[in-house]
mmCIF file of C-alpha atoms and ligand atoms in Angstrom:
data_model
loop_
_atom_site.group_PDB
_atom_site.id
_atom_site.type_symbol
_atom_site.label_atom_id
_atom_site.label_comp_id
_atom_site.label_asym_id
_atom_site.label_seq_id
_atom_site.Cartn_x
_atom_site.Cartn_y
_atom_site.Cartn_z
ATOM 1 C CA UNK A 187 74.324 46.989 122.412
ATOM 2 C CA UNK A 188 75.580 50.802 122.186
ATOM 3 C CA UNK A 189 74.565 54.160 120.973
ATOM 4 C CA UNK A 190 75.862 55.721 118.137
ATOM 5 C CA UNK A 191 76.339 59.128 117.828
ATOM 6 C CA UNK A 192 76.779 61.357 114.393
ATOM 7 C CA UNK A 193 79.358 63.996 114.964
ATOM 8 C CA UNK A 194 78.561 66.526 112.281
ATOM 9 C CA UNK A 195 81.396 68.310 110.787
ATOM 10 C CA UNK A 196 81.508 71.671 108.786
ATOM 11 C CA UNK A 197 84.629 71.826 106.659
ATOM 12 C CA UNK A 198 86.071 69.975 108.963
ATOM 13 C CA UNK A 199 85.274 71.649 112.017
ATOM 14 C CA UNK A 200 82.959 69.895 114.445
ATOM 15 C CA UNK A 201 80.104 72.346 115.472
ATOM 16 C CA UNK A 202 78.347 73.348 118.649
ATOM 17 C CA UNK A 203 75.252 71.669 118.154
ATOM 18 C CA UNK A 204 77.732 68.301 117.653
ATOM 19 C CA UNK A 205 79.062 68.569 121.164
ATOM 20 C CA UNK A 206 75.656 69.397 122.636
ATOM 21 C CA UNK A 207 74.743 66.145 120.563
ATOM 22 C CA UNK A 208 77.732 63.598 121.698
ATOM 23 C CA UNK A 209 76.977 65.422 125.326
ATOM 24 C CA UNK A 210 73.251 63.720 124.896
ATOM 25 C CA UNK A 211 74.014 60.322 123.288
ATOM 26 C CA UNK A 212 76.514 59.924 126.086
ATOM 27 C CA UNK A 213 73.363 60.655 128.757
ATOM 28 C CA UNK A 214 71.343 58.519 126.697
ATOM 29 C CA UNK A 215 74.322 55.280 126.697
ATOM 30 C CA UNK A 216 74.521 55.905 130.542
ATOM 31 C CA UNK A 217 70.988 55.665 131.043
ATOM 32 C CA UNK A 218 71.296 52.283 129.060
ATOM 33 C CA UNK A 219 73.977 51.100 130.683
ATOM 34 C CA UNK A 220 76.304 50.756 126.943
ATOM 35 C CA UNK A 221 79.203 52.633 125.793
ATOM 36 C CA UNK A 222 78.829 55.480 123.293
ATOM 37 C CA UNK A 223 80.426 55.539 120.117
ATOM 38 C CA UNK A 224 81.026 58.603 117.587
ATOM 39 C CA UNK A 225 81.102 57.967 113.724
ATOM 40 C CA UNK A 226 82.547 61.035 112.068
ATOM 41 C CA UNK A 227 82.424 61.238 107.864
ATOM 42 C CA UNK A 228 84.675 63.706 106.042
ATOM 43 C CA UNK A 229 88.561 64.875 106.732
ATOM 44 C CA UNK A 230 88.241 65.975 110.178
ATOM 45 C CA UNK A 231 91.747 66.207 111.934
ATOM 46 C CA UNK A 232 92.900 63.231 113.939
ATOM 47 C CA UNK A 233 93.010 65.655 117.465
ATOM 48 C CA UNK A 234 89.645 67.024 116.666
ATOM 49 C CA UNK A 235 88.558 63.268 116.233
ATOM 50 C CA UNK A 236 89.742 62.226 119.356
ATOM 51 C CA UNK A 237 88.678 65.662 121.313
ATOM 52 C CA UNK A 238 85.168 63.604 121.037
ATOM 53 C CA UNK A 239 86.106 61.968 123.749
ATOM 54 C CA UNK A 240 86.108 64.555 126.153
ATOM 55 C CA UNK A 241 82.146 64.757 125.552
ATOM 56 C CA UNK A 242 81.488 61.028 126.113
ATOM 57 C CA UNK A 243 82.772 59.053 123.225
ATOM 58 C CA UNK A 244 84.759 56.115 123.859
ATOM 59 C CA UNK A 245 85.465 55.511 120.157
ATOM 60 C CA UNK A 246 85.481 57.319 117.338
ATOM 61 C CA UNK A 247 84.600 55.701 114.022
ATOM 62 C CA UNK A 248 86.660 58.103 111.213
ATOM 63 C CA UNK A 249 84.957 57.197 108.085
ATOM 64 C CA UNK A 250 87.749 59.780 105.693
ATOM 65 C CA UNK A 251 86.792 59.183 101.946
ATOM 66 C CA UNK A 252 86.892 61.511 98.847
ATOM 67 C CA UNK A 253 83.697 60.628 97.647
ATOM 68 C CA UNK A 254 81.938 61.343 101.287
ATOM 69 C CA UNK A 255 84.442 64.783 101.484
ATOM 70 C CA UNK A 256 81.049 66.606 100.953
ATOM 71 C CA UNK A 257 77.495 65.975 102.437
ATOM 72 C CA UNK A 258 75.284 63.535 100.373
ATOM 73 C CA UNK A 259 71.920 62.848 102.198
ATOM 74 C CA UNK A 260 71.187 59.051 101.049
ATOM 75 C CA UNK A 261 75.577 58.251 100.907
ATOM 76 C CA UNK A 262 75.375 59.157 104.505
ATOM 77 C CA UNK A 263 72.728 57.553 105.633
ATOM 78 C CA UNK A 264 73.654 54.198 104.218
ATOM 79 C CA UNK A 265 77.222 54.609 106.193
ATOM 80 C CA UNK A 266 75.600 55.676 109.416
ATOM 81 C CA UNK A 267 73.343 52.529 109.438
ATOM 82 C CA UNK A 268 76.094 50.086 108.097
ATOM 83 C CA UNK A 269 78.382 51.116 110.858
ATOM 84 C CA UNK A 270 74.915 51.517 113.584
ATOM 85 C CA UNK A 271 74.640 47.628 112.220
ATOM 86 C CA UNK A 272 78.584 46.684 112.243
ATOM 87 C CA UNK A 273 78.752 47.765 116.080
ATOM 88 C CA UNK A 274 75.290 47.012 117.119
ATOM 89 C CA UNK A 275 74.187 49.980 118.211
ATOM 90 C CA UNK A 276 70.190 49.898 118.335
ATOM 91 C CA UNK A 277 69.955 53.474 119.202
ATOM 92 C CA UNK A 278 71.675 56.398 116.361
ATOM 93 C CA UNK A 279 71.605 59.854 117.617
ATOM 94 C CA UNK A 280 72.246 63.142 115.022
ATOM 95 C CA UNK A 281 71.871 66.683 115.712
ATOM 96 C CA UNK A 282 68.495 67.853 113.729
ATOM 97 C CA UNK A 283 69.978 70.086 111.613
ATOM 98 C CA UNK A 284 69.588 70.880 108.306
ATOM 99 C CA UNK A 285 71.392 67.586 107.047
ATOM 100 C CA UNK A 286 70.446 66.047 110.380
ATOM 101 C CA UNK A 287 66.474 66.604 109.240
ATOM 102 C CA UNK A 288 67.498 64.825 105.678
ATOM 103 C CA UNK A 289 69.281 61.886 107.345
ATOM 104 C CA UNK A 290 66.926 60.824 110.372
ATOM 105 C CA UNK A 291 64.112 58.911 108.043
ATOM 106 C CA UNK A 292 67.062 57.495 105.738
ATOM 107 C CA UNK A 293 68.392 55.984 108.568
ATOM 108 C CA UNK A 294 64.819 55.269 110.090
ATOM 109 C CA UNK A 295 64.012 53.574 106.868
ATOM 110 C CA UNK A 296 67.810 51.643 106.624
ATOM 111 C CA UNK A 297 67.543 50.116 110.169
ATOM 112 C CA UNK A 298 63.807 49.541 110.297
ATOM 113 C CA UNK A 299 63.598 52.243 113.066
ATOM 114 C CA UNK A 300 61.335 54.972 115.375
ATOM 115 C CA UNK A 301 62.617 58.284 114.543
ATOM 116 C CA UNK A 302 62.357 60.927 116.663
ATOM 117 C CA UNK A 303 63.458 64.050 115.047
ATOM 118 C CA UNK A 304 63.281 67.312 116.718
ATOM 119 C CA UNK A 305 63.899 65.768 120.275
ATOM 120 C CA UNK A 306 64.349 68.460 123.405
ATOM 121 C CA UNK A 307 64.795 66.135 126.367
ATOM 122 C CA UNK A 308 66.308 63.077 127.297
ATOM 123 C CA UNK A 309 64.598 59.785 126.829
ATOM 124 C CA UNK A 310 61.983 58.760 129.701
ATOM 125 C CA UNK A 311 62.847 54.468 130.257
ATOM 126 C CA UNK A 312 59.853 53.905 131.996
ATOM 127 C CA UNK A 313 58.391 50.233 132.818
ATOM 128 C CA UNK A 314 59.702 49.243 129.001
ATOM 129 C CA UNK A 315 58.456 52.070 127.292
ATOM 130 C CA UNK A 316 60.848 54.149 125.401
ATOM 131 C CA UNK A 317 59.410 57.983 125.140
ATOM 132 C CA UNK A 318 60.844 61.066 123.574
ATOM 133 C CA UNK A 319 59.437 64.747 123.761
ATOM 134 C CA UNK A 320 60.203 66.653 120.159
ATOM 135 C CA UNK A 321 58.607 69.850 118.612
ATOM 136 C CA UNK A 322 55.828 68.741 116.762
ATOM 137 C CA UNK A 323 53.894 71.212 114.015
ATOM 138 C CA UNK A 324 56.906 72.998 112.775
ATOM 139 C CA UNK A 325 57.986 73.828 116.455
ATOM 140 C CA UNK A 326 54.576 75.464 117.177
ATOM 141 C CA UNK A 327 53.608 72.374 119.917
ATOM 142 C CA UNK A 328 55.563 69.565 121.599
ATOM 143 C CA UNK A 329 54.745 65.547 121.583
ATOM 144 C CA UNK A 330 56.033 63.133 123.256
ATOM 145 C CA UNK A 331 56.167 60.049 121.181
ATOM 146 C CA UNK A 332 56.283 56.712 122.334
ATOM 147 C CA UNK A 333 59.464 54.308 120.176
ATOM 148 C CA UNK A 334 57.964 50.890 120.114
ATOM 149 C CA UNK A 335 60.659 49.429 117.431
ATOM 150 C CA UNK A 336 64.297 47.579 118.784
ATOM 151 C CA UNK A 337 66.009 50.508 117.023
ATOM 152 C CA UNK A 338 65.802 53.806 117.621
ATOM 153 C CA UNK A 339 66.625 57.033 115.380
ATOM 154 C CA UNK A 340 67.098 60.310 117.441
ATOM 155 C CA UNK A 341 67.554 64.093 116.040
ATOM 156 C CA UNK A 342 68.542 66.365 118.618
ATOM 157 C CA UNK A 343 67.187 69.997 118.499
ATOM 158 C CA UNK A 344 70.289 72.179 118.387
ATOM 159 C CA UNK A 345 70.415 74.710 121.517
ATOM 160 C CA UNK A 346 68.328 72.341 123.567
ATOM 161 C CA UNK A 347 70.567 70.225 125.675
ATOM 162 C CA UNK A 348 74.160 71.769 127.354
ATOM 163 C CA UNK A 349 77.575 70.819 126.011
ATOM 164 C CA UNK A 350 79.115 68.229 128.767
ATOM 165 C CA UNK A 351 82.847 67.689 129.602
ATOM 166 C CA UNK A 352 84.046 64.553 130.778
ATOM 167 C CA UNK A 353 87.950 63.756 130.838
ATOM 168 C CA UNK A 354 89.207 61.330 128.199
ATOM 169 C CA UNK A 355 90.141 61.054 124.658
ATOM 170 C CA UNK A 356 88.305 58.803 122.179
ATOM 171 C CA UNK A 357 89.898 56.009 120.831
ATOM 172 C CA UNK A 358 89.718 57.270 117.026
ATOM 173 C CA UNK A 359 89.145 54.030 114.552
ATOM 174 C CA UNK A 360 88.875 53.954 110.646
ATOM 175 C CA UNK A 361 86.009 52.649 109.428
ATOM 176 C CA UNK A 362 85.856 51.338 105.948
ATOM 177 C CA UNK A 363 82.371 51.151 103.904
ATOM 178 C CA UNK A 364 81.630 49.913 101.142
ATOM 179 C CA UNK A 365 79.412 52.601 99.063
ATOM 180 C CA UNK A 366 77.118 52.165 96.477
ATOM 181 C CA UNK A 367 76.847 54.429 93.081
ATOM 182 C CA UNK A 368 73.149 54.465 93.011
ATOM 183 C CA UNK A 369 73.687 56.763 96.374
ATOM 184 C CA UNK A 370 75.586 59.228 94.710
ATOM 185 C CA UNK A 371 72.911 60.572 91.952
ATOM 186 C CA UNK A 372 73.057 63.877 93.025
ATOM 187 C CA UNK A 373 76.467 65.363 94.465
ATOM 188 C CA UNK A 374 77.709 68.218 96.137
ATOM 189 C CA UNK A 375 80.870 69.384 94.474
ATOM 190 C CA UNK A 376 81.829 72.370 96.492
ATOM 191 C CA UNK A 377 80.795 74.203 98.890
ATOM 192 C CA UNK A 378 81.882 78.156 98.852
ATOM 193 C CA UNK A 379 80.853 80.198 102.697
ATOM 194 C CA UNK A 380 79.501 83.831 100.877
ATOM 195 C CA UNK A 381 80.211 85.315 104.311
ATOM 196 C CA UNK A 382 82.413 84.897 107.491
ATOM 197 C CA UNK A 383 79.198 85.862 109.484
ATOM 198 C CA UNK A 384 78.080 83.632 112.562
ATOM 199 C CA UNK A 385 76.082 80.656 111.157
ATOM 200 C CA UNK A 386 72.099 81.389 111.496
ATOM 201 C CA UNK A 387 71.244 78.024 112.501
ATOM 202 C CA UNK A 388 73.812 77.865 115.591
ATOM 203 C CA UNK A 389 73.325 81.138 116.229
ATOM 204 C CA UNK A 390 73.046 81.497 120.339
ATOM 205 C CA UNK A 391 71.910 85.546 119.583
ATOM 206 C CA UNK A 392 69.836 86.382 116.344
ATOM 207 C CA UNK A 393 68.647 89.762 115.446
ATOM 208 C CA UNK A 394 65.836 89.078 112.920
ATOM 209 C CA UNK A 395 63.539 92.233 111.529
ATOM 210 C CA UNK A 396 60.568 92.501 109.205
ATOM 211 C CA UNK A 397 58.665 94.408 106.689
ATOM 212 C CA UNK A 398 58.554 96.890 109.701
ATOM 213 C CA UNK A 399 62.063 98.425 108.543
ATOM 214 C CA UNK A 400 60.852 99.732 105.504
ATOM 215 C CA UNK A 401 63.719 98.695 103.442
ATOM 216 C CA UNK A 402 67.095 97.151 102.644
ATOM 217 C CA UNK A 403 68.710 100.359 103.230
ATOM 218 C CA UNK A 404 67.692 100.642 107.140
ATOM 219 C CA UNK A 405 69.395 97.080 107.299
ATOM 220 C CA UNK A 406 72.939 98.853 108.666
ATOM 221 C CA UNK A 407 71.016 99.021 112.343
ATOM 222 C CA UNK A 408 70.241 95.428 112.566
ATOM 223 C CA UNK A 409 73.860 94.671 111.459
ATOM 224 C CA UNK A 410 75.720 97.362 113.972
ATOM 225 C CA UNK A 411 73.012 95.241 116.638
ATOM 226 C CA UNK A 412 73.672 91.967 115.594
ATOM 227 C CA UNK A 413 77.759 93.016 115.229
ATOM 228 C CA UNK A 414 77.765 94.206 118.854
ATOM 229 C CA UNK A 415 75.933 91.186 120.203
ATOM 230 C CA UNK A 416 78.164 88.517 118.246
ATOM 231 C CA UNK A 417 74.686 87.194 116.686
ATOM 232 C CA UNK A 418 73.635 85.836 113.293
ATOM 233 C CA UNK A 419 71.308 88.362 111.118
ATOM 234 C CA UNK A 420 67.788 86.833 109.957
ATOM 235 C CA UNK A 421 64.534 88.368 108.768
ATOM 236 C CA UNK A 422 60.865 87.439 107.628
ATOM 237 C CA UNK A 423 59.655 85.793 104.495
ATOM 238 C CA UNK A 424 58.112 89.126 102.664
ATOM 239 C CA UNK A 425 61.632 90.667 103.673
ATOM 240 C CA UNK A 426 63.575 88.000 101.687
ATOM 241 C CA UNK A 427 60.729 87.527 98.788
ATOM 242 C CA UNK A 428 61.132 91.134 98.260
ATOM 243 C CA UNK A 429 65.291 90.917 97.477
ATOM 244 C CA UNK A 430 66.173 93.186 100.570
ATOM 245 C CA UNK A 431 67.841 90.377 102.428
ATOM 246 C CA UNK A 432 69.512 87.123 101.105
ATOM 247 C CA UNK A 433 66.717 84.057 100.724
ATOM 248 C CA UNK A 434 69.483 82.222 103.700
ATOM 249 C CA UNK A 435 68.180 84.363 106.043
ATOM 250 C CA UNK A 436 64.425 83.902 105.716
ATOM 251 C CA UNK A 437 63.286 81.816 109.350
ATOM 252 C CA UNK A 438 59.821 80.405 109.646
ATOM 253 C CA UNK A 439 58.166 77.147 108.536
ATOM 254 C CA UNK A 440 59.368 77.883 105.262
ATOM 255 C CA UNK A 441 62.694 78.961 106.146
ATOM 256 C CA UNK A 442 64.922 77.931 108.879
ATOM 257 C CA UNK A 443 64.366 77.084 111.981
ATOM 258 C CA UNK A 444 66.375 78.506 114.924
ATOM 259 C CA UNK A 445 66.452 77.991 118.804
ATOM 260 C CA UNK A 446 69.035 80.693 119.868
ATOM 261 C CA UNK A 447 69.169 81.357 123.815
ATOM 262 C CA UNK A 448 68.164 85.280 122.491
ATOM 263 C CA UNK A 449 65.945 86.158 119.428
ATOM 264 C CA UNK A 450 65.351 89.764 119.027
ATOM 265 C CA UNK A 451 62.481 89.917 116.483
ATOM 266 C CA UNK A 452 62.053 93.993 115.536
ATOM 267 C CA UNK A 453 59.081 95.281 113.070
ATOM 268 C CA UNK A 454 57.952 91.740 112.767
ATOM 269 C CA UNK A 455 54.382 91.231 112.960
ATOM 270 C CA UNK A 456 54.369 87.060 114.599
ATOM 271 C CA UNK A 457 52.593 85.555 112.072
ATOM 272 C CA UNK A 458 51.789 82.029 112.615
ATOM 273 C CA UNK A 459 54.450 80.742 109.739
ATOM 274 C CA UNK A 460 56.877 82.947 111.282
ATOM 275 C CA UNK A 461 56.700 81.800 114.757
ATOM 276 C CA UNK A 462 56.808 78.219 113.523
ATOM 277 C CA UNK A 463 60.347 78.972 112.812
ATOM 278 C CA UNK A 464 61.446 80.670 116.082
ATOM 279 C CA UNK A 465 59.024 79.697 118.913
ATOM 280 C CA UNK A 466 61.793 77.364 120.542
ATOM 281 C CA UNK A 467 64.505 80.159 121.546
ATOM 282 C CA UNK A 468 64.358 80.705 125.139
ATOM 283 C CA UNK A 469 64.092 84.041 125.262
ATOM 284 C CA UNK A 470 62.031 86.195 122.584
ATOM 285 C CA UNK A 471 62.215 90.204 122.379
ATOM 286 C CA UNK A 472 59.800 92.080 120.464
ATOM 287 C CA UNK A 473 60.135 95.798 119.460
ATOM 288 C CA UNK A 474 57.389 96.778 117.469
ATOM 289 C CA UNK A 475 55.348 100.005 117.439
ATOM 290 C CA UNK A 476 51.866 98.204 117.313
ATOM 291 C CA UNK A 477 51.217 97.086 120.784
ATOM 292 C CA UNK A 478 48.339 94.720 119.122
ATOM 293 C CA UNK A 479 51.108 93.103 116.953
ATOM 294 C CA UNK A 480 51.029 88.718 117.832
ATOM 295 C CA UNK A 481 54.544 88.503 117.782
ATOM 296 C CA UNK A 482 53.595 90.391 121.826
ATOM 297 C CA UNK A 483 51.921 87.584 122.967
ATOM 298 C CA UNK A 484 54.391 84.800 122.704
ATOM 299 C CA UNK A 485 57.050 87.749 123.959
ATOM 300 C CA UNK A 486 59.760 87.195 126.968
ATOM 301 C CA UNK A 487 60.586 91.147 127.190
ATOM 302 C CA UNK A 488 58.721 93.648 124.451
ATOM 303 C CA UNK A 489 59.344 97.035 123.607
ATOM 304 C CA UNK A 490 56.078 98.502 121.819
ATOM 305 C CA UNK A 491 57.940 101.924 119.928
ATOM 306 C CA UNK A 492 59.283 102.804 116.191
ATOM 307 C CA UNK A 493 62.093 100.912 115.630
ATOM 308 C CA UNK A 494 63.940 104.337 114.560
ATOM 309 C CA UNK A 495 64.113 105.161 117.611
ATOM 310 C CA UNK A 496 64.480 102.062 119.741
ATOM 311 C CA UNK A 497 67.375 100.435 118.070
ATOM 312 C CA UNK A 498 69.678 103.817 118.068
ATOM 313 C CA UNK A 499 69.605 103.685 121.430
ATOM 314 C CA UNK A 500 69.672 100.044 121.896
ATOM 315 C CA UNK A 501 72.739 100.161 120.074
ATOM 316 C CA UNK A 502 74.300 102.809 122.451
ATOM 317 C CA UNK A 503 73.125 100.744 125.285
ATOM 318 C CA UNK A 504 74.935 97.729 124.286
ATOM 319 C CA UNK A 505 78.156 99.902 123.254
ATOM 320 C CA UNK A 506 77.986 101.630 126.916
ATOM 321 C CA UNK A 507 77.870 98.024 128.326
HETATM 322 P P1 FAD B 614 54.189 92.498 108.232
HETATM 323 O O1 FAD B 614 53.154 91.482 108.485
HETATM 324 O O2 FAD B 614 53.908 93.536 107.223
HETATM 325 O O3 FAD B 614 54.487 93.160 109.641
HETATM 326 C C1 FAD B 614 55.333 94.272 109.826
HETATM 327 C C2 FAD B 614 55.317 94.621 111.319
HETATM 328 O O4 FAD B 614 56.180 95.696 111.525
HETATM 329 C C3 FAD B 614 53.939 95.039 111.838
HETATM 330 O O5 FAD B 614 53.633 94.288 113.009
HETATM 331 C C4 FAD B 614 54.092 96.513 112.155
HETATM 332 O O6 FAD B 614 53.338 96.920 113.302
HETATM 333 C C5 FAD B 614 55.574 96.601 112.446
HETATM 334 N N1 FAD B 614 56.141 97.911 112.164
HETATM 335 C C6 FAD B 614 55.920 98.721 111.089
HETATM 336 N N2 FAD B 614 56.678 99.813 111.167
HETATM 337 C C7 FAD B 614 57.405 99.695 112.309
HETATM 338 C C8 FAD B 614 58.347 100.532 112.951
HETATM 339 N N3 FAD B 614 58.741 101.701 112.428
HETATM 340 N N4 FAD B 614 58.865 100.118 114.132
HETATM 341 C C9 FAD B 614 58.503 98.938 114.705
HETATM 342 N N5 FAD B 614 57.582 98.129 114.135
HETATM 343 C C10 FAD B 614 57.053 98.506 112.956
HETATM 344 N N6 FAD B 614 56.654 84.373 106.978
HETATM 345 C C11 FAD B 614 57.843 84.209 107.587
HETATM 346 O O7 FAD B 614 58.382 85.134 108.194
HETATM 347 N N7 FAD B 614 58.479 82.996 107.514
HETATM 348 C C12 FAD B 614 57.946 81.937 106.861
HETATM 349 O O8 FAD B 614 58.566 80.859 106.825
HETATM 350 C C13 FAD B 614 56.690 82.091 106.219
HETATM 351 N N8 FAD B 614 56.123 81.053 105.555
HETATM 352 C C14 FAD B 614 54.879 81.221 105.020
HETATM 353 C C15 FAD B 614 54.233 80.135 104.409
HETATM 354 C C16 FAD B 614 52.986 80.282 103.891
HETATM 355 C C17 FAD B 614 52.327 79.094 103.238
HETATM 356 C C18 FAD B 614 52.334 81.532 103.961
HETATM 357 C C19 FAD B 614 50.939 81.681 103.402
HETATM 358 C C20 FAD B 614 52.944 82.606 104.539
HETATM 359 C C21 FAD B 614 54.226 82.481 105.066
HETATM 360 N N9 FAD B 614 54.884 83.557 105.674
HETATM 361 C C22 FAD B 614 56.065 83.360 106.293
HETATM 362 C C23 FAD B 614 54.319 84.918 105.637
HETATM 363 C C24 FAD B 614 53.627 85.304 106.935
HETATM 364 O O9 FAD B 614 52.272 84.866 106.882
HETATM 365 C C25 FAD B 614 53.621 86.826 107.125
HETATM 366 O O10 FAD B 614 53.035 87.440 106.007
HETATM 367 C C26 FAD B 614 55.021 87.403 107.323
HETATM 368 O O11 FAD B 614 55.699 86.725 108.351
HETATM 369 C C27 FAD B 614 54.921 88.872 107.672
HETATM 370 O O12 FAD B 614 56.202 89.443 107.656
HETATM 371 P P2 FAD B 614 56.488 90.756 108.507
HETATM 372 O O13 FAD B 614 56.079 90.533 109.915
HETATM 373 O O14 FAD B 614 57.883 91.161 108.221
HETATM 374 O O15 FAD B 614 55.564 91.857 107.796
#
C-alpha cells in the first residue's frame, strides 16, 4: 500500500499548487502509515525531479515521453492509474486544477475509485470511515463526503493546504508505459504563454473588476494595482463577453475558479455565478460605490466609494508602503 501523488508540471516547471499537493499526499501517507510516491509526466529536469523529495516524496516516478511532452486528459489518466496499479497505491492525489479537474473522474473511472475533487482538508480516518471535506456547488458550500471504495481519488484545492519542507531528495525512477492510440484522439501540439503575467489560477493576490469600470480603457488602474501587488489581473463575465478583457480572465462558475490568500473585487456587483468562482480566497475586498451591492455581504474589508477615486489613492498607498 502507498499514496501516489501527481506532481503537475508547467513547461517543465513544477508549480506551487504541486508542492502544496506532494506537502498533502505526504500528510495523507503518514496518517496511513505508507510511503509516498511522486509520478511526474513530461521533461522535467532530473534536480527538479528529485527536489520532490524535500516535500515528502520518497520516489519519484519520471514518466519522460514525446508523445506525453504536452497535457492529454484521457493519455494521462491511463498512466497515472497504470503506475497507481504497478506500485499499489490505493490512494492517487492531484492538485484540482484545471487539468487536475479533467483527470480526477478518468482516474476515478480507471481504478474503480471515490473521487474527491475539490478537497480543503486532510482526510478524517475515523473508526474505518474514510471522509473528505471539498467545495461542493461550484465553491458556493462545502461537503464532506464519505469514500466507501478500496481506492481513493483526491483533487486538492490549490491555496488550501501550506507547502511543507522536509529534508531529503527523492529517489527519481523512470517509469515506462505502455500507451494506447485510442487515448490520443485529440492532442495538444503546442502550447504558446500570450503573456509573462502571474498565472490567474495560482495567483496568491488577484485584482479582479467589473462592469463598474466603465470600460477597457480605465483597465491601466487595475494593472498599475495588480503590478504593485505582484497579483494576477481577472474580471467578471459581462467584462470579458463585452471584448474589454481577454475571455482567460473571466472567474466565476463559468470561468475560473481562484482561491488566492487576497481577492480585491472593485465595481463588481457579487452575483451568485460570480462568487461561485471566488468565494474560497481567504480574504475578499470589495470597493464598490453601492453600499447595497452583494458582493458586501460575503466581504472581509469593503470600501463603499467610486472606484475613480479609491484606486488612485490605493495605488499611492501601496507605492508609499
Ligand atoms: P454589474 O452587475 O453591472 O455590476 C457592476 C457593479 O459596479 C455594481 O455593483 C455597481 O454598483 C458597481 N459600480 C458602478 N460604477 C462604479 C464605480 N464608479 N465605482 C465602484 N463601483 C461601481 N458572471 C461572472 O462574473 N462570472 C461567471 O462565471 C458568470 N457565469 C454566469 C452564468 C450564467 C448561467 C449566468 C446567467 C450569468 C453568469 N454571470 C457570470 C453573470 C452574472 O450573473 C452577473 O451578471 C455578472 O457577474 C455581473 O458583472 P458585474 O458585477 O461586472 O456587472
Amino acid at each position: 500500500m502507498s499514496v501516489l501523488i501527481y506532481a503537475e508540471n508547467a513547461a517543465g516547471k513544477f508549480k506551487k499548487s504541486t508542492f502544496e499537493a506532494v506537502s498533502y499526499a505526504k500528510a495523507i501517507a503518514d496518517q496511513a502509515g505508507t510511503n509516498l510516491i511522486a509520478i511526474s509526466i513530461g521533461n522535467v529536469a532530473a534536480d527538479d525531479l528529485a527536489a520532490l523529495g524535500k516535500y515528502g516524496a520518497e520516489k519519484v516516478l519520471n514518466v519522460s515521453n514525446d508523445k506525453l511532452k504536452n497535457f492529454v486528459n484521457q493519455a494521462y489518466a491511463s498512466v497515472i492509474a497504470e503506475a497507481a496499479k504497478a506500485k499499489g497505491a490505493d490512494i492517487v492525489v492531484l492538485s484540482n486544477s484545471f487539468s487536475g479537474r479533467g483527470l480526477a473522474p478518468r482516474i476515478g473511472v480507471k481504478l474503480h475509485a471515490g473521487v474527491a475533487d475539490g478537497a480543503v482538508a486532510l482526510p478524517v480516518l475515523d473508526g474505518g470511515k474514510f471522509t473528505v471535506k471539498k467545495t461542493a456547488f461550484s465553491g458556493k458550500a462545502f461537503a464532506t463526503v464519505e469514500l466507501t471504495s478500496a481506492n481513493k481519488v483526491i483533487a486538492l484545492t490549490p491555496n488550501s493546504y501550506k507547502v511543507v519542507e522536509s529534508s531529503a531528495a527523492g529517489q527519481v525512477e523512470d517509469f515506462t508505459v505502455e500507451t494506447k492510440e485510442s487515448d490520443f484522439k485529440a492532442m495538444i501540439k503546442d502550447i504558446v504563454r500570450s503573456t509573462d503575467k502571474v498565472s490567474l489560477p495560482d495567483a496568491e493576490i488577484v485584482v479582479s473588476a467589473g462592469r463598474g469600470l466603465k470600460g477597457p480603457e480605465n483597465w491601466g488602474m487595475v494593472e498599475e494595482l495588480a503590478g504593485l501587488l505582484g497579483a494576477a489581473t481577472a474580471c467578471s463575465k459581462p467584462v470579458s463577453d463585452a471584448g474589454w478583457r481577454p475571455h482567460s480572465e473571466h472567474v466565476g462558475q463559468t470561468g475560473i475558479a481562484v482561491s488566492p490568500n487576497l481577492y480585491i473585487a472593485i465595481g463588481i456587483s457579487g452575483a451568485i455565478q460570480h462568487l461561485a468562482g471566488v468565494s474560497s480566497s481567504k480574504v475578499i475586498v470589495v470597493i464598490n460605490k453601492d453600499a447595497e451591492a452583494p458582493f458586501f455581504k460575503v466581504a472581509d474589508y469593503g470600501i463603499v466609494g467610486d472606484a475613480f477615486e479609491v484606486l488612485p489613492k490605493l495605488i499611492d498607498a501601496v507605492k508609499a508602503y
